[in-house]
CSV table of C-alpha atoms and ligand atoms in Angstrom, one decimal:
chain,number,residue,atom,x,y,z
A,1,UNK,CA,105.8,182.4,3.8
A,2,UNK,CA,105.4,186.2,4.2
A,3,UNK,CA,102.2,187.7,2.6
A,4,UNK,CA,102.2,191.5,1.8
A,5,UNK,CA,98.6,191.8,3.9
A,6,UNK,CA,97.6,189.5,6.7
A,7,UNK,CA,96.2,186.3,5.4
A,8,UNK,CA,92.6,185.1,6.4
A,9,UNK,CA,91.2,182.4,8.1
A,10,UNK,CA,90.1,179.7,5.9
A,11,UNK,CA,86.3,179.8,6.2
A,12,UNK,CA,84.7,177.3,8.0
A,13,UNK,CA,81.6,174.8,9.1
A,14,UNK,CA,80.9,173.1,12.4
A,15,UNK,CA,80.9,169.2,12.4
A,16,UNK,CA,78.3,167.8,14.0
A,17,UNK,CA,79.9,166.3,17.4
A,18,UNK,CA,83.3,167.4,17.1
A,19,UNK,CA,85.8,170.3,18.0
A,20,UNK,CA,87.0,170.5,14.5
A,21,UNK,CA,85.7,172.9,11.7
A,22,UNK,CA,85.6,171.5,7.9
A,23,UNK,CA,87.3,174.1,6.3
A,24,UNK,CA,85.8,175.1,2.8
A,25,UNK,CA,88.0,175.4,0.0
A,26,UNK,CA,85.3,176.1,-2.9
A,27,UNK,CA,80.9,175.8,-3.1
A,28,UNK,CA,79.5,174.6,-6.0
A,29,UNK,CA,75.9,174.5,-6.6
A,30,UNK,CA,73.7,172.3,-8.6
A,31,UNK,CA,70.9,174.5,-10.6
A,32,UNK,CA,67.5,172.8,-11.0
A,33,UNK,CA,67.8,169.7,-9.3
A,34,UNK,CA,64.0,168.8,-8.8
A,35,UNK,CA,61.7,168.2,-11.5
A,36,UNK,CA,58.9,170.7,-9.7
A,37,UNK,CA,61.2,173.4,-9.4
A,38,UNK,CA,62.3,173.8,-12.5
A,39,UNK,CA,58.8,174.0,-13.8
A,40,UNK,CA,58.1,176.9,-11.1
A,41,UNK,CA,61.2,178.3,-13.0
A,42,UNK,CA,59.5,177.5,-16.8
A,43,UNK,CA,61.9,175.0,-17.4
A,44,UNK,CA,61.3,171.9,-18.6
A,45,UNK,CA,62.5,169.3,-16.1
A,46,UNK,CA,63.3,166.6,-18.9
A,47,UNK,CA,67.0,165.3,-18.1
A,48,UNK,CA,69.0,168.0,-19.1
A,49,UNK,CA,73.0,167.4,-17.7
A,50,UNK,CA,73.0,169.2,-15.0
A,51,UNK,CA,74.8,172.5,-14.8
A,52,UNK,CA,77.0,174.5,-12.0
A,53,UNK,CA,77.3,177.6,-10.6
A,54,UNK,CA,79.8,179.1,-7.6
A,55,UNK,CA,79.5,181.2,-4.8
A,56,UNK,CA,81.9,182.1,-2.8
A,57,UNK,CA,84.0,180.0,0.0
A,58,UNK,CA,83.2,183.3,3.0
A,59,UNK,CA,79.8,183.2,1.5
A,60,UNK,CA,79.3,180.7,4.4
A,61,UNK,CA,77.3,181.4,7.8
A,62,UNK,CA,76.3,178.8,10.5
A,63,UNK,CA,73.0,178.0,12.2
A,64,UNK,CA,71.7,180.6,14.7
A,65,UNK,CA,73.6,183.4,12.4
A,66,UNK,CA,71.6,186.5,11.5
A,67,UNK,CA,71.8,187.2,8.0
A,68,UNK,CA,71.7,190.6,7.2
A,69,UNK,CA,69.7,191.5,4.2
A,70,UNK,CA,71.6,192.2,1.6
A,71,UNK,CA,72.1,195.6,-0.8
A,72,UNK,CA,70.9,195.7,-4.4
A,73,UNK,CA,68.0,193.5,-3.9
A,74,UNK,CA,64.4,194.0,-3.1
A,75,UNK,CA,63.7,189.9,-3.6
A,76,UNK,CA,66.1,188.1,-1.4
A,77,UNK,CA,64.6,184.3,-1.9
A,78,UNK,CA,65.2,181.0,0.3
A,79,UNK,CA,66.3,177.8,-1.5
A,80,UNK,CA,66.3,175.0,0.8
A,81,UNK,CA,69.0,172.4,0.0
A,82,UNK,CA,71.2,169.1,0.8
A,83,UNK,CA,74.8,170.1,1.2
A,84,UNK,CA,77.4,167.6,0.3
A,85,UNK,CA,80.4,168.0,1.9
A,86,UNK,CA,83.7,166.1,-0.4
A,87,UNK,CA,86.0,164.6,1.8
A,88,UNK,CA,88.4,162.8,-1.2
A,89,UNK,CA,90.2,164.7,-4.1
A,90,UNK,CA,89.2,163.0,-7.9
A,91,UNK,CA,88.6,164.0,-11.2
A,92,UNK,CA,86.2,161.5,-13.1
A,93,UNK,CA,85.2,160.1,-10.2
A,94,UNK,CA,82.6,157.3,-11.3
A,95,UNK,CA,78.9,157.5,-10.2
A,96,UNK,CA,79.7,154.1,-8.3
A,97,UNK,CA,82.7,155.2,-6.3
A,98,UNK,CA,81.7,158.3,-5.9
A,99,UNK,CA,80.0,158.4,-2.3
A,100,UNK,CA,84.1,157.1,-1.2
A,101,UNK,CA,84.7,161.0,-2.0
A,102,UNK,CA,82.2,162.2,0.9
A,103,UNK,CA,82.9,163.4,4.2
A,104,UNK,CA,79.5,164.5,5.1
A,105,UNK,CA,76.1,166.2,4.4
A,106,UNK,CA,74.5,169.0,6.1
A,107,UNK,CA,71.4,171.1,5.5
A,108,UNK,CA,71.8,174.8,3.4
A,109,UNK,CA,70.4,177.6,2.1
A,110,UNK,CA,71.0,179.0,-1.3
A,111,UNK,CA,70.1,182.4,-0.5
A,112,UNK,CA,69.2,184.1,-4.1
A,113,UNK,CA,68.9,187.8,-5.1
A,114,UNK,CA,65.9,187.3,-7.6
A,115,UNK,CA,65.9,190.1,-9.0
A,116,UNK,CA,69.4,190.3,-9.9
A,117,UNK,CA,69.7,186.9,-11.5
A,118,UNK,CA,66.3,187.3,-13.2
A,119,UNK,CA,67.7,190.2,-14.8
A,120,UNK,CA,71.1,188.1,-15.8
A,121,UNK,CA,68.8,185.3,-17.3
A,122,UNK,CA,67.9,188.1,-19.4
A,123,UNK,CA,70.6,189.8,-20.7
A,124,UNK,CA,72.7,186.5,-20.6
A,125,UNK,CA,74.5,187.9,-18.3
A,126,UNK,CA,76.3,185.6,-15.3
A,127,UNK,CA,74.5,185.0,-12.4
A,128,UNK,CA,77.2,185.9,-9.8
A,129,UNK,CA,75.7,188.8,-8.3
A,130,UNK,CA,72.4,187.6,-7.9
A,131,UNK,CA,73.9,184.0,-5.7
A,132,UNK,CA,77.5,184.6,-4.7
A,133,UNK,CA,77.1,187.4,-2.4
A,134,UNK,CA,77.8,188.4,1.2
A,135,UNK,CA,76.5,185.3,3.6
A,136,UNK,CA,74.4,183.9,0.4
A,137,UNK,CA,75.3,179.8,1.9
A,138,UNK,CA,74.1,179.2,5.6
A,139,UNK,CA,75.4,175.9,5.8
A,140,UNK,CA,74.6,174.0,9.1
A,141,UNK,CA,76.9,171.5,11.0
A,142,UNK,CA,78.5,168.5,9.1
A,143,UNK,CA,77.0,164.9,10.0
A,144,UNK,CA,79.9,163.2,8.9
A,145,UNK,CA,78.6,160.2,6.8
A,146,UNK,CA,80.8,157.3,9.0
A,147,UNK,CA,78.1,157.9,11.4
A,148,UNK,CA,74.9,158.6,9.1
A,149,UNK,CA,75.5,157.0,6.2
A,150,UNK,CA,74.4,158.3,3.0
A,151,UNK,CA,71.1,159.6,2.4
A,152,UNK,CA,69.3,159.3,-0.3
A,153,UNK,CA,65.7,159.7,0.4
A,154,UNK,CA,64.3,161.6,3.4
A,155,UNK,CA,62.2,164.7,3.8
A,156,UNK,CA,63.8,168.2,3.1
A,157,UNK,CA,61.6,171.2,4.1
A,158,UNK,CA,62.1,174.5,5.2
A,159,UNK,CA,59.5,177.0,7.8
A,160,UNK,CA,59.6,180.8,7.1
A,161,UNK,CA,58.0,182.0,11.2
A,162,UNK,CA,56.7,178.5,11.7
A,163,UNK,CA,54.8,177.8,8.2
A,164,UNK,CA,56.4,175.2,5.7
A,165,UNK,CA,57.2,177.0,2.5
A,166,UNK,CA,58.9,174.0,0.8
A,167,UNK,CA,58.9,170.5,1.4
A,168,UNK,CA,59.8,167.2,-1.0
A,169,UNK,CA,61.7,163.9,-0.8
A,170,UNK,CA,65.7,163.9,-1.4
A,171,UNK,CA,64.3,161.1,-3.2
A,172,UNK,CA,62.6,163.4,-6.5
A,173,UNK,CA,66.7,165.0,-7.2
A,174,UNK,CA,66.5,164.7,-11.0
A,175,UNK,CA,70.6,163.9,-10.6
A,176,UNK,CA,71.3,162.2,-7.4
A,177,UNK,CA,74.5,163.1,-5.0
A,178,UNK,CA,76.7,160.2,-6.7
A,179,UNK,CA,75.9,161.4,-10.2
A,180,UNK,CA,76.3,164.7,-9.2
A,181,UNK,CA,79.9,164.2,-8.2
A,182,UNK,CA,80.7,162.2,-11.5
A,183,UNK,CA,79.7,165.0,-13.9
A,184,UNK,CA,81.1,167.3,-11.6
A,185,UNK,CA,84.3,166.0,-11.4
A,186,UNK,CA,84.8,165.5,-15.0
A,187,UNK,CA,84.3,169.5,-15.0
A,188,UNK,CA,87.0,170.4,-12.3
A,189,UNK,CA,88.9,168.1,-10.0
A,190,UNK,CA,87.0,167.8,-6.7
A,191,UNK,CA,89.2,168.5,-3.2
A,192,UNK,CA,88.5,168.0,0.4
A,193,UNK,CA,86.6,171.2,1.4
A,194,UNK,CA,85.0,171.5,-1.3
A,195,UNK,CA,81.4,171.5,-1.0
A,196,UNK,CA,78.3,171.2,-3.3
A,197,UNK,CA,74.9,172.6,-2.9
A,198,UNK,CA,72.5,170.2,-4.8
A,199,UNK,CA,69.8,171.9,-6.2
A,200,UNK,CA,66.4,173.0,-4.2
A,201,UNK,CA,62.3,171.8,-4.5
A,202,UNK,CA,59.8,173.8,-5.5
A,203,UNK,CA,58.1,176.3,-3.4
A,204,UNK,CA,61.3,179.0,-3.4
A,205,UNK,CA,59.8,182.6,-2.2
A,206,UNK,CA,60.6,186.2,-0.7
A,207,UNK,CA,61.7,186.4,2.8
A,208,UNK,CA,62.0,189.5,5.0
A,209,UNK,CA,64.0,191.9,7.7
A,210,UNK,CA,62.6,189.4,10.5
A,211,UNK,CA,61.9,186.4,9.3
A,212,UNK,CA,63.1,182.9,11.0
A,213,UNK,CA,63.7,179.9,8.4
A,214,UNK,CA,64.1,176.6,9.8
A,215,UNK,CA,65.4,174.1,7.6
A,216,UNK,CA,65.2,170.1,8.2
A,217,UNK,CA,67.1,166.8,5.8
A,218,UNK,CA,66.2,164.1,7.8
A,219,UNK,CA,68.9,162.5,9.8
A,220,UNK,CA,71.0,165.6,9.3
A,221,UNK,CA,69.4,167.8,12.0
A,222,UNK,CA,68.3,171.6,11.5
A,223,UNK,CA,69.7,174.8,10.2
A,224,UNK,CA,68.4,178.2,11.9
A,225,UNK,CA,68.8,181.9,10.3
A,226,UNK,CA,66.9,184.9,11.1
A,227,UNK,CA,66.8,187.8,8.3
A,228,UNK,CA,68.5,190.9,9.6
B,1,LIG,MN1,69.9,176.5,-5.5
């Protein structure tokens, strides 16, 4: 096949213990996933479905990458967050099979212009430019689930410069990984590459040129950035 421009790279994520990348065909993010969250948002956390957004597949970086702050913003926010990684095409997939369609996890950040989606929230506006922008998904090496299983509870909690900002149990996610993928999948059909960000706790906030966020699921190791 001869393209018109040169063709990229598909963008990529380490695995954990191997020479091979994940490739990523297509991030899709859970909003208000945890009950205390979505009442810092003023939501009520009642069992709503759950709903989607997208950023996109280059938005990813890898731990140890400098971020660099992004334009158009003047409240860049950290939202810590389990990163399901789909190893299995489907559509419908059923809660109870649905953990045959995962690779891996790894730990992520849903890096959010405030501002900008506040604003969309607003007007009703979509929310793309306020989540799907330039490096907006550090995403940290794969733990493929043959080796670590799947997790279900666990701590997840993130350090801004060595204080904890957020921290819960994987344990409180108001829709859990397997009933994620089912309503997902019943939305679009889910491929290998294709991974899903599933919602962050409570205790989201501002970071700055400078800061270091460490982020932690256990049994899936740590993800590093520093602000830029
Ligand atoms: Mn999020």
């Amino acid at each position: 096949m001869a393209y018109a421009i040169p063709p990229w790279q598909p963008p990529a994520v380490a695995i954990d213990g191997a020479a091979e990348l994940y490739p990523v065909r297509r991030i899709y993010c859970v909003g208000r996933n945890y009950a205390a969250h979505a009442r810092e948002m003023g939501h009520d956390p009642d069992r709503e479905p759950p709903f989607f957004f997208m950023k996109p597949a280059d938005a990813v970086i890898p731990d140890g990458a400098a971020m660099a702050y992004p334009p158009a913003t003047s409240e860049l926010h950290h939202e810590i967050e389990l990163v399901v990684a789909i190893g299995g095409a489907g559509r419908d997939i059923p809660a109870d099979r649905a953990l045959e369609h995962v690779f891996g996890y790894a730990v992520g950040l849903d890096m959010t212009r405030r501002d900008l989606q506040s604003q969309a929230k607003k007007l009703g506006r979509p929310w793309d430019m306020g989540k799907g922008f330039d490096q907006s998904a550090p995403c940290g090496a794969i733990r493929p689930a043959a080796r670590v299983g799947h997790p279900d509870r666990g701590a997840i909690w993130l350090e801004v410069n060595g204080e904890i900002r957020q921290k819960a149990d994987l344990a409180d996610l108001i829709w859990s990984v397997p009933e994620t993928i089912a309503y997902l999948s019943g939305l679009v059909e889910l491929r290998p590459g294709d991974l899903i960000y599933t919602g962050t706790p409570e205790g989201i906030g501002p970071v700055a040129r400078g800061d270091r966020l460490r982020g932690h699921v256990d049994g899936l190791g740590e993800l590093s950035i520093t602000i830029g």
